[in-house]
């Protein structure tokens, strides 16, 4: 496949600041939030609904949880926590999406990029089997560009941090094939990222997609 090349990837991350006070606290009072549905709802609910026991993180760069996240994302989860570093909220940890929210998404057409990543209408065969995985860099100059303005609204919430300068998304339904280069998510991310990698196991299953962005791009991820 001329659009993939096996490679070594540096997965080293930054170190935590010494002496930092870290605590995790439940997010309470979401029953008072005016729940809304938008592209953020579809992405984060689909991401966690696709894999059992899946958890997603959203990193914040402001002192309070934005109202749009409270209404369109946080209120759609039963397990909601926030991480404080030296009394400043830096991260939301969300799991167990509400059944009503999953049902809502399942009965809507859905965003094409999200559906290519996490089509929750497609049953998934879960396995506890683990096999070694190898990284392959996607040669994006060989991938046809795909733009999606709705998905662009998600990028600011796919934010990497100093401690982890790359983004991993779990993948559940992709198998390696020549036609995988037509996948809409790959075609979209190829022209948004500085580097794009696929992690593939010995069964030719894609287990993760790794996103890296330019340092001056503040739209990264979890």
Coordinates of N, CA and C in Angstrom, one line a residue:
X1 N 0.9 -1.2 0.0 CA 0.0 0.0 0.0 C 0.9 1.2 0.0
X2 N 0.8 2.0 -1.1 CA 1.7 3.1 -1.2 C 1.4 4.3 -0.4
X3 N 0.3 4.3 0.4 CA -0.1 5.4 1.2 C 0.2 5.2 2.7
X4 N 0.8 4.1 3.0 CA 1.2 3.8 4.4 C 2.6 3.3 4.4
X5 N 3.3 3.7 5.5 CA 4.7 3.3 5.7 C 4.9 3.0 7.2
X6 N 5.5 1.8 7.5 CA 5.7 1.4 8.9 C 6.8 2.3 9.4
X7 N 6.7 2.7 10.7 CA 7.6 3.6 11.3 C 7.7 3.4 12.8
X8 N 8.7 4.0 13.4 CA 8.8 4.1 14.9 C 8.2 5.5 15.3
X9 N 7.4 5.5 16.4 CA 6.8 6.7 16.9 C 7.3 7.0 18.3
X10 N 7.7 8.2 18.5 CA 8.1 8.6 19.9 C 6.8 8.9 20.7
X11 N 6.6 8.1 21.7 CA 5.4 8.2 22.5 C 5.8 8.8 23.9
X12 N 6.9 9.4 24.0 CA 7.3 10.0 25.3 C 6.5 11.2 25.5
X13 N 6.2 11.5 26.8 CA 5.4 12.6 27.2 C 6.1 13.5 28.2
X14 N 5.6 14.6 28.4 CA 6.2 15.5 29.3 C 6.0 15.0 30.7
X15 N 6.7 15.5 31.7 CA 6.6 15.1 33.1 C 5.7 16.0 33.8
X16 N 5.0 15.5 34.8 CA 4.1 16.3 35.7 C 5.0 17.2 36.5
X17 N 4.5 18.4 36.7 CA 5.2 19.4 37.5 C 5.3 18.9 39.0
X18 N 6.5 19.0 39.5 CA 6.8 18.5 40.8 C 6.0 19.3 41.9
X19 N 5.4 18.6 42.8 CA 4.7 19.3 43.9 C 3.3 19.7 43.6
X20 N 2.8 19.4 42.4 CA 1.5 19.9 42.0 C 0.4 19.1 42.7
X21 N -0.6 19.8 43.2 CA -1.7 19.2 43.9 C -2.8 18.8 42.9
X22 N -3.1 17.5 42.8 CA -4.1 17.0 41.8 C -5.2 16.4 42.6
X23 N -6.5 16.7 42.3 CA -7.6 16.1 42.9 C -8.7 15.9 41.8
X24 N -9.6 14.9 42.0 CA -10.7 14.6 41.1 C -12.0 14.7 41.9
X25 N -12.9 15.4 41.3 CA -14.2 15.7 41.9 C -15.4 15.4 41.0
X26 N -16.4 14.9 41.5 CA -17.6 14.6 40.7 C -18.2 16.0 40.3
X27 N -18.8 16.0 39.1 CA -19.5 17.2 38.6 C -21.0 17.0 39.0
X28 N -21.5 17.9 39.9 CA -22.8 17.8 40.4 C -23.7 18.8 39.8
X29 N -25.0 18.6 40.0 CA -26.0 19.7 39.6 C -26.3 19.7 38.1
X30 N -26.0 18.7 37.3 CA -26.2 18.7 35.9 C -27.7 18.6 35.6
X31 N -28.5 18.1 36.6 CA -30.0 18.0 36.3 C -30.6 19.4 36.1
X32 N -29.9 20.5 36.5 CA -30.4 21.8 36.4 C -29.9 22.4 35.0
X33 N -29.1 21.7 34.3 CA -28.5 22.2 33.0 C -29.5 22.0 31.9
X34 N -29.7 23.0 31.1 CA -30.6 22.8 29.9 C -29.9 22.0 28.8
X35 N -30.2 20.7 28.8 CA -29.5 19.8 27.9 C -29.8 20.2 26.4
X36 N -28.7 20.1 25.6 CA -28.9 20.4 24.2 C -28.1 19.4 23.4
X37 N -28.4 19.3 22.1 CA -27.8 18.4 21.2 C -27.1 19.1 20.1
X38 N -25.8 18.8 19.8 CA -25.2 19.3 18.6 C -24.0 18.4 18.2
X39 N -23.1 18.8 17.4 CA -22.1 18.0 16.9 C -21.2 17.5 18.0
X40 N -21.0 18.2 19.0 CA -20.2 17.8 20.2 C -20.8 16.6 20.9
X41 N -22.1 16.7 21.0 CA -22.9 15.6 21.6 C -22.7 14.3 20.8
X42 N -22.8 14.4 19.6 CA -22.7 13.2 18.7 C -21.3 12.6 18.8
X43 N -20.3 13.4 18.8 CA -18.9 12.9 18.8 C -18.6 12.2 20.1
X44 N -18.8 12.9 21.2 CA -18.3 12.4 22.5 C -19.2 11.2 23.0
X45 N -20.5 11.3 22.7 CA -21.3 10.2 23.1 C -21.0 9.0 22.2
X46 N -20.8 9.2 20.9 CA -20.5 8.0 20.1 C -19.2 7.4 20.4
X47 N -18.2 8.2 20.8 CA -16.9 7.7 21.1 C -17.0 6.8 22.3
X48 N -17.7 7.2 23.3 CA -17.8 6.4 24.6 C -18.8 5.3 24.5
X49 N -19.8 5.4 23.6 CA -20.8 4.4 23.5 C -20.3 3.2 22.7
X50 N -19.3 3.4 21.8 CA -18.9 2.4 20.9 C -18.1 1.3 21.7
X51 N -17.3 1.7 22.7 CA -16.5 0.8 23.4 C -17.0 0.6 24.8
X52 N -17.1 -0.6 25.3 CA -17.5 -0.8 26.7 C -16.5 -0.3 27.7
X53 N -16.9 0.3 28.8 CA -16.0 0.9 29.8 C -15.1 2.0 29.2
X54 N -15.6 2.6 28.2 CA -14.8 3.7 27.6 C -14.9 5.0 28.3
X55 N -13.8 5.7 28.4 CA -13.8 7.0 29.1 C -13.2 8.0 28.2
X56 N -13.7 9.2 28.1 CA -13.1 10.2 27.3 C -12.7 11.4 28.2
X57 N -11.7 12.1 27.8 CA -11.2 13.3 28.5 C -11.3 14.5 27.6
X58 N -11.7 15.6 28.2 CA -11.6 16.9 27.5 C -10.8 17.9 28.3
X59 N -9.7 18.4 27.7 CA -8.8 19.3 28.4 C -9.3 20.7 28.2
X60 N -9.2 21.5 29.3 CA -9.7 22.8 29.3 C -8.5 23.8 29.4
X61 N -8.7 25.0 28.8 CA -7.7 26.0 28.9 C -8.3 27.3 29.5
X62 N -9.4 27.1 30.3 CA -10.1 28.2 30.9 C -10.5 27.8 32.3
X63 N -10.7 28.7 33.3 CA -11.0 28.3 34.7 C -12.3 27.7 35.0
X64 N -13.3 27.8 34.1 CA -14.6 27.2 34.3 C -15.0 26.3 33.1
X65 N -15.9 25.4 33.4 CA -16.4 24.6 32.3 C -17.3 25.4 31.4
X66 N -17.0 25.5 30.1 CA -17.9 26.3 29.2 C -19.3 25.8 29.2
X67 N -20.2 26.7 29.1 CA -21.6 26.4 29.1 C -22.0 25.4 28.0
X68 N -21.4 25.6 26.8 CA -21.7 24.7 25.7 C -21.3 23.3 26.0
X69 N -20.2 23.1 26.8 CA -19.8 21.7 27.1 C -20.8 21.2 28.2
X70 N -21.2 22.0 29.1 CA -22.2 21.5 30.1 C -23.5 21.1 29.5
X71 N -24.0 21.8 28.5 CA -25.3 21.5 27.9 C -25.2 20.4 26.9
X72 N -24.2 20.5 26.0 CA -24.1 19.6 24.9 C -23.3 18.3 25.1
X73 N -22.5 18.3 26.2 CA -21.7 17.1 26.4 C -21.8 16.5 27.8
X74 N -21.5 17.3 28.9 CA -21.4 16.8 30.2 C -22.8 16.3 30.7
X75 N -23.9 17.0 30.3 CA -25.2 16.6 30.8 C -25.7 15.3 30.1
X76 N -24.9 14.8 29.2 CA -25.3 13.5 28.5 C -24.6 12.3 29.1
X77 N -23.9 12.5 30.2 CA -23.2 11.4 30.8 C -23.6 11.1 32.2
X78 N -23.6 9.9 32.7 CA -24.0 9.6 34.1 C -22.7 9.7 35.0
X79 N -21.6 9.4 34.4 CA -20.3 9.4 35.2 C -19.6 10.7 34.8
X80 N -19.5 11.7 35.6 CA -18.9 13.0 35.2 C -17.9 13.4 36.3
X81 N -16.7 13.6 36.0 CA -15.7 14.1 36.9 C -14.9 15.2 36.3
X82 N -14.3 16.0 37.2 CA -13.4 17.1 36.8 C -12.1 17.0 37.5
X83 N -11.0 17.2 36.8 CA -9.7 17.1 37.4 C -9.2 18.5 37.7
X84 N -8.7 18.7 39.0 CA -8.1 20.0 39.4 C -6.6 19.9 39.5
X85 N -5.9 20.8 39.0 CA -4.4 20.9 39.2 C -4.2 22.2 40.0
X86 N -3.7 22.1 41.2 CA -3.5 23.3 42.0 C -4.8 24.2 42.0
X87 N -6.0 23.5 42.2 CA -7.3 24.2 42.3 C -7.8 24.8 41.0
X88 N -7.2 24.5 39.9 CA -7.7 24.9 38.6 C -8.2 23.7 37.8
X89 N -9.4 23.8 37.3 CA -10.0 22.8 36.5 C -9.1 22.7 35.2
X90 N -8.6 21.5 34.9 CA -7.8 21.3 33.7 C -8.4 20.2 32.8
X91 N -9.3 19.4 33.3 CA -9.7 18.2 32.5 C -11.1 17.7 33.0
X92 N -11.9 17.3 32.0 CA -13.2 16.6 32.3 C -13.0 15.2 31.9
X93 N -13.5 14.3 32.8 CA -13.5 12.8 32.5 C -14.9 12.3 32.5
X94 N -15.3 11.8 31.4 CA -16.7 11.4 31.1 C -16.8 10.0 30.7
X95 N -17.8 9.2 31.3 CA -18.0 7.9 30.9 C -19.5 7.6 31.1
X96 N -20.0 6.4 30.7 CA -21.4 6.0 30.8 C -22.4 7.0 30.2
X97 N -22.4 7.2 28.9 CA -23.3 8.0 28.2 C -24.8 7.6 28.5
X98 N -25.7 8.5 28.6 CA -27.1 8.2 28.9 C -27.7 7.5 27.8
X99 N -28.5 6.5 28.1 CA -29.2 5.7 27.1 C -30.1 6.6 26.2
X100 N -30.7 7.6 26.7 CA -31.6 8.5 25.9 C -30.7 9.3 24.9
X101 N -29.5 9.6 25.3 CA -28.6 10.4 24.4 C -28.1 9.5 23.3
X102 N -27.8 8.2 23.6 CA -27.4 7.2 22.6 C -28.6 7.0 21.6
X103 N -29.8 6.8 22.1 CA -30.9 6.6 21.3 C -31.2 7.8 20.3
X104 N -31.0 9.0 20.9 CA -31.2 10.2 20.0 C -30.3 10.2 18.8
X105 N -29.0 9.8 19.1 CA -28.0 9.9 18.0 C -28.2 8.7 17.0
X106 N -28.6 7.6 17.5 CA -28.8 6.4 16.7 C -30.0 6.7 15.7
X107 N -30.9 7.6 16.0 CA -32.0 7.8 15.1 C -31.9 9.1 14.3
X108 N -30.7 9.6 14.2 CA -30.4 10.8 13.3 C -29.4 10.4 12.3
X109 N -29.4 11.1 11.1 CA -28.5 10.8 10.0 C -27.0 10.7 10.4
X110 N -26.6 11.7 11.2 CA -25.2 11.7 11.7 C -24.2 12.4 10.8
X111 N -23.1 12.8 11.5 CA -22.0 13.5 10.7 C -21.2 12.4 10.0
X112 N -20.8 12.6 8.8 CA -20.1 11.5 8.0 C -18.7 11.2 8.6
X113 N -18.0 12.1 9.2 CA -16.7 11.9 9.8 C -16.9 11.0 11.0
X114 N -17.9 11.4 11.9 CA -18.1 10.7 13.1 C -18.6 9.3 12.8
X115 N -19.4 9.1 11.8 CA -19.9 7.8 11.5 C -18.8 6.9 11.0
X116 N -17.9 7.5 10.3 CA -16.7 6.7 9.8 C -15.8 6.3 10.9
X117 N -15.8 7.0 12.0 CA -15.0 6.7 13.2 C -15.8 5.7 14.1
X118 N -17.1 6.1 14.5 CA -17.8 5.4 15.5 C -19.3 5.3 15.1
X119 N -19.6 4.4 14.2 CA -21.0 4.2 13.8 C -21.7 3.3 14.9
X120 N -22.4 3.9 15.8 CA -22.9 3.1 16.9 C -24.1 2.3 16.5
X121 N -24.6 2.4 15.3 CA -25.6 1.5 14.8 C -25.0 0.2 14.3
X122 N -23.7 0.1 14.2 CA -23.1 -1.1 13.7 C -22.6 -1.9 14.9
X123 N -23.1 -3.1 15.1 CA -22.7 -4.0 16.2 C -21.2 -4.2 16.2
X124 N -20.6 -4.2 17.4 CA -19.2 -4.5 17.5 C -18.9 -5.8 18.2
X125 N -18.0 -6.6 17.7 CA -17.6 -7.8 18.3 C -16.4 -7.5 19.3
X126 N -16.7 -7.6 20.6 CA -15.7 -7.3 21.6 C -14.8 -8.5 21.8
X127 N -13.5 -8.3 22.0 CA -12.6 -9.4 22.3 C -11.6 -8.9 23.4
X128 N -11.2 -9.8 24.2 CA -10.2 -9.5 25.2 C -8.8 -9.8 24.7
X129 N -8.7 -10.3 23.4 CA -7.4 -10.7 22.8 C -6.6 -9.4 22.6
X130 N -5.3 -9.5 22.9 CA -4.4 -8.4 22.6 C -3.2 -9.0 21.8
X131 N -2.9 -8.3 20.8 CA -1.7 -8.7 20.0 C -0.8 -7.5 19.8
X132 N 0.5 -7.7 19.6 CA 1.4 -6.6 19.4 C 0.9 -5.7 18.2
X133 N 1.2 -4.4 18.3 CA 0.7 -3.4 17.4 C 1.9 -2.6 16.8
X134 N 1.8 -2.3 15.5 CA 2.8 -1.5 14.9 C 2.2 -0.2 14.4
X135 N 3.1 0.8 14.3 CA 2.6 2.2 13.8 C 2.9 2.3 12.4
X136 N 2.0 2.9 11.7 CA 2.2 3.2 10.2 C 1.8 4.7 10.0
X137 N 2.7 5.4 9.4 CA 2.4 6.8 9.0 C 1.6 6.9 7.7
X138 N 0.6 7.7 7.8 CA -0.2 7.9 6.6 C 0.5 8.9 5.7
X139 N 0.7 8.6 4.4 CA 1.3 9.6 3.5 C 0.1 10.4 2.9
X140 N -0.1 11.5 3.6 CA -1.3 12.3 3.3 C -1.3 13.0 2.0
X141 N -0.1 13.1 1.3 CA -0.1 13.6 0.0 C -0.7 12.6 -1.0
X142 N -0.9 11.4 -0.6 CA -1.6 10.4 -1.4 C -3.1 10.2 -1.1
X143 N -3.5 11.0 -0.2 CA -4.9 10.9 0.3 C -5.8 12.0 -0.2
X144 N -6.9 11.7 -0.8 CA -7.8 12.8 -1.3 C -8.4 13.5 -0.1
X145 N -8.4 14.8 -0.2 CA -8.9 15.7 0.8 C -10.4 15.6 1.0
X146 N -10.8 15.6 2.2 CA -12.2 15.7 2.5 C -12.4 16.8 3.6
X147 N -13.3 17.7 3.4 CA -13.6 18.8 4.3 C -15.0 18.6 4.9
X148 N -15.1 19.0 6.2 CA -16.4 18.9 6.8 C -16.5 20.0 7.9
X149 N -17.2 21.1 7.5 CA -17.3 22.3 8.4 C -17.9 22.0 9.8
X150 N -18.8 21.1 9.8 CA -19.4 20.7 11.1 C -18.4 20.1 12.0
X151 N -17.6 19.2 11.5 CA -16.6 18.5 12.3 C -15.5 19.5 12.8
X152 N -15.3 20.5 12.0 CA -14.3 21.6 12.4 C -14.6 22.1 13.8
X153 N -15.9 22.1 14.2 CA -16.3 22.6 15.5 C -15.8 21.7 16.6
X154 N -15.4 20.5 16.3 CA -14.9 19.6 17.4 C -13.4 19.8 17.6
X155 N -12.7 20.2 16.6 CA -11.2 20.3 16.8 C -10.7 21.0 18.0
X156 N -11.4 22.2 18.4 CA -10.9 22.8 19.6 C -10.9 22.0 20.8
X157 N -11.8 20.9 20.8 CA -11.9 20.1 22.0 C -11.1 18.8 21.9
X158 N -10.4 18.7 20.8 CA -9.5 17.6 20.7 C -8.1 18.1 20.9
X159 N -7.9 18.4 22.2 CA -6.7 19.3 22.5 C -5.6 18.5 23.3
X160 N -4.5 18.5 22.7 CA -3.3 17.8 23.3 C -2.8 18.8 24.4
X161 N -1.9 18.2 25.3 CA -1.4 19.0 26.4 C 0.1 18.9 26.3
X162 N 0.8 19.7 27.2 CA 2.2 19.6 27.3 C 2.7 18.2 27.7
X163 N 1.9 17.6 28.5 CA 2.3 16.2 29.0 C 2.1 15.1 27.9
X164 N 1.2 15.4 27.0 CA 0.9 14.4 25.9 C 0.6 15.2 24.7
X165 N 1.7 15.4 23.8 CA 1.6 16.2 22.7 C 0.9 15.6 21.5
X166 N 0.3 14.5 21.6 CA -0.4 13.8 20.5 C -1.8 13.3 21.0
X167 N -2.6 12.9 20.1 CA -4.0 12.5 20.4 C -4.2 11.1 19.9
X168 N -4.7 10.2 20.8 CA -5.1 8.9 20.4 C -6.6 8.7 20.4
X169 N -7.2 8.2 19.4 CA -8.6 7.8 19.4 C -8.7 6.3 19.2
X170 N -9.4 5.7 20.0 CA -9.6 4.2 19.9 C -10.5 4.0 18.6
X171 N -10.1 2.9 17.9 CA -10.9 2.5 16.7 C -11.4 1.1 16.9
X172 N -12.6 0.8 16.5 CA -13.2 -0.5 16.7 C -13.6 -1.3 15.5
X173 N -13.8 -0.6 14.4 CA -14.4 -1.3 13.2 C -13.5 -1.3 12.0
X174 N -12.3 -0.8 12.0 CA -11.5 -0.7 10.8 C -10.6 -1.9 10.7
X175 N -10.5 -2.5 9.5 CA -9.5 -3.5 9.1 C -8.6 -2.9 8.0
X176 N -7.4 -3.3 8.0 CA -6.5 -2.8 7.0 C -6.8 -3.3 5.7
X177 N -7.0 -2.4 4.7 CA -7.2 -2.8 3.3 C -6.8 -1.6 2.5
X178 N -6.6 -1.9 1.2 CA -6.3 -0.8 0.3 C -7.3 0.3 0.2
X179 N -8.6 -0.1 0.4 CA -9.7 0.8 0.3 C -9.8 1.7 1.5
X180 N -9.1 1.4 2.6 CA -9.2 2.2 3.8 C -8.8 3.6 3.6
X181 N -8.0 3.9 2.5 CA -7.6 5.3 2.2 C -8.7 6.1 1.8
X182 N -9.9 5.5 1.6 CA -11.1 6.2 1.2 C -12.0 6.6 2.4
X183 N -11.6 6.1 3.6 CA -12.3 6.4 4.8 C -12.4 7.9 5.0
X184 N -13.6 8.4 5.3 CA -13.7 9.9 5.4 C -13.0 10.5 6.6
X185 N -12.8 9.8 7.7 CA -12.1 10.3 8.8 C -10.6 10.4 8.4
X186 N -10.0 9.5 7.8 CA -8.7 9.5 7.3 C -8.5 10.7 6.4
X187 N -9.4 10.8 5.4 CA -9.3 11.9 4.4 C -9.5 13.2 5.1
X188 N -10.3 13.3 6.1 CA -10.4 14.6 6.8 C -9.2 14.9 7.7
X189 N -8.8 14.0 8.5 CA -7.7 14.3 9.4 C -6.3 14.5 8.7
X190 N -6.2 13.9 7.6 CA -4.9 14.0 6.8 C -4.6 15.4 6.5
X191 N -5.6 16.2 6.3 CA -5.4 17.6 5.9 C -5.7 18.6 7.0
X192 N -5.8 18.1 8.2 CA -5.9 18.9 9.4 C -4.7 18.7 10.3
X193 N -4.0 17.6 10.2 CA -2.9 17.2 11.1 C -1.6 17.4 10.4
X194 N -0.5 17.6 11.3 CA 0.8 17.6 10.7 C 1.3 16.2 10.5
X195 N 0.9 15.2 11.3 CA 1.2 13.8 11.1 C 0.0 13.0 11.5
X196 N -0.2 11.9 10.8 CA -1.3 11.0 11.1 C -0.8 9.6 11.0
X197 N -1.1 8.8 12.1 CA -0.6 7.4 12.2 C -1.8 6.5 12.5
X198 N -1.6 5.3 11.9 CA -2.6 4.2 12.3 C -1.8 3.1 13.0
X199 N -2.4 2.6 14.1 CA -1.8 1.5 14.9 C -2.6 0.3 14.5
X200 N -1.8 -0.8 14.1 CA -2.4 -1.9 13.5 C -1.9 -3.2 14.2
X201 N -2.8 -4.1 14.6 CA -2.3 -5.3 15.3 C -2.1 -6.4 14.3
X202 N -1.7 -7.6 14.9 CA -1.3 -8.7 14.0 C -2.5 -9.3 13.3
X203 N -3.7 -9.0 13.7 CA -4.9 -9.5 13.0 C -5.3 -8.5 11.9
X204 N -4.5 -7.5 11.6 CA -4.8 -6.5 10.6 C -5.9 -5.6 11.0
X205 N -6.2 -5.5 12.3 CA -7.2 -4.6 12.8 C -6.5 -3.3 13.2
X206 N -7.2 -2.2 12.8 CA -6.7 -0.8 13.2 C -7.3 -0.6 14.6
X207 N -6.4 -0.4 15.6 CA -6.8 -0.3 17.0 C -6.8 1.2 17.4
X208 N -6.0 2.0 16.8 CA -6.0 3.5 17.2 C -5.6 4.3 16.0
X209 N -6.0 5.5 16.0 CA -5.6 6.6 15.1 C -4.9 7.6 15.9
X210 N -3.7 8.0 15.6 CA -2.9 9.0 16.3 C -2.8 10.3 15.5
X211 N -3.2 11.4 16.2 CA -3.2 12.7 15.5 C -2.1 13.6 16.1
X212 N -1.3 14.2 15.3 CA -0.4 15.2 15.8 C -0.6 16.5 15.0
X213 N -0.5 17.6 15.7 CA -0.8 18.9 15.1 C 0.4 19.8 15.2
X214 N 0.5 20.8 14.4 CA 1.6 21.8 14.5 C 1.5 22.5 15.8
X215 N 2.7 22.9 16.3 CA 2.8 23.5 17.7 C 1.9 24.8 17.7
X216 N 1.8 25.5 16.6 CA 1.0 26.7 16.7 C -0.4 26.5 16.4
X217 N -0.8 25.3 16.3 CA -2.3 24.9 16.1 C -2.9 24.6 17.5
X218 N -3.8 25.4 18.0 CA -4.4 25.1 19.3 C -5.6 24.3 19.2
X219 N -5.8 23.6 18.1 CA -7.0 22.7 18.0 C -6.5 21.2 18.0
X220 N -6.2 20.6 19.2 CA -5.7 19.3 19.3 C -6.6 18.4 20.1
X221 N -6.0 17.2 20.8 CA -6.9 16.3 21.6 C -6.3 15.4 22.7
X222 N -7.2 14.6 23.5 CA -7.4 13.6 24.5 C -6.6 12.4 24.4

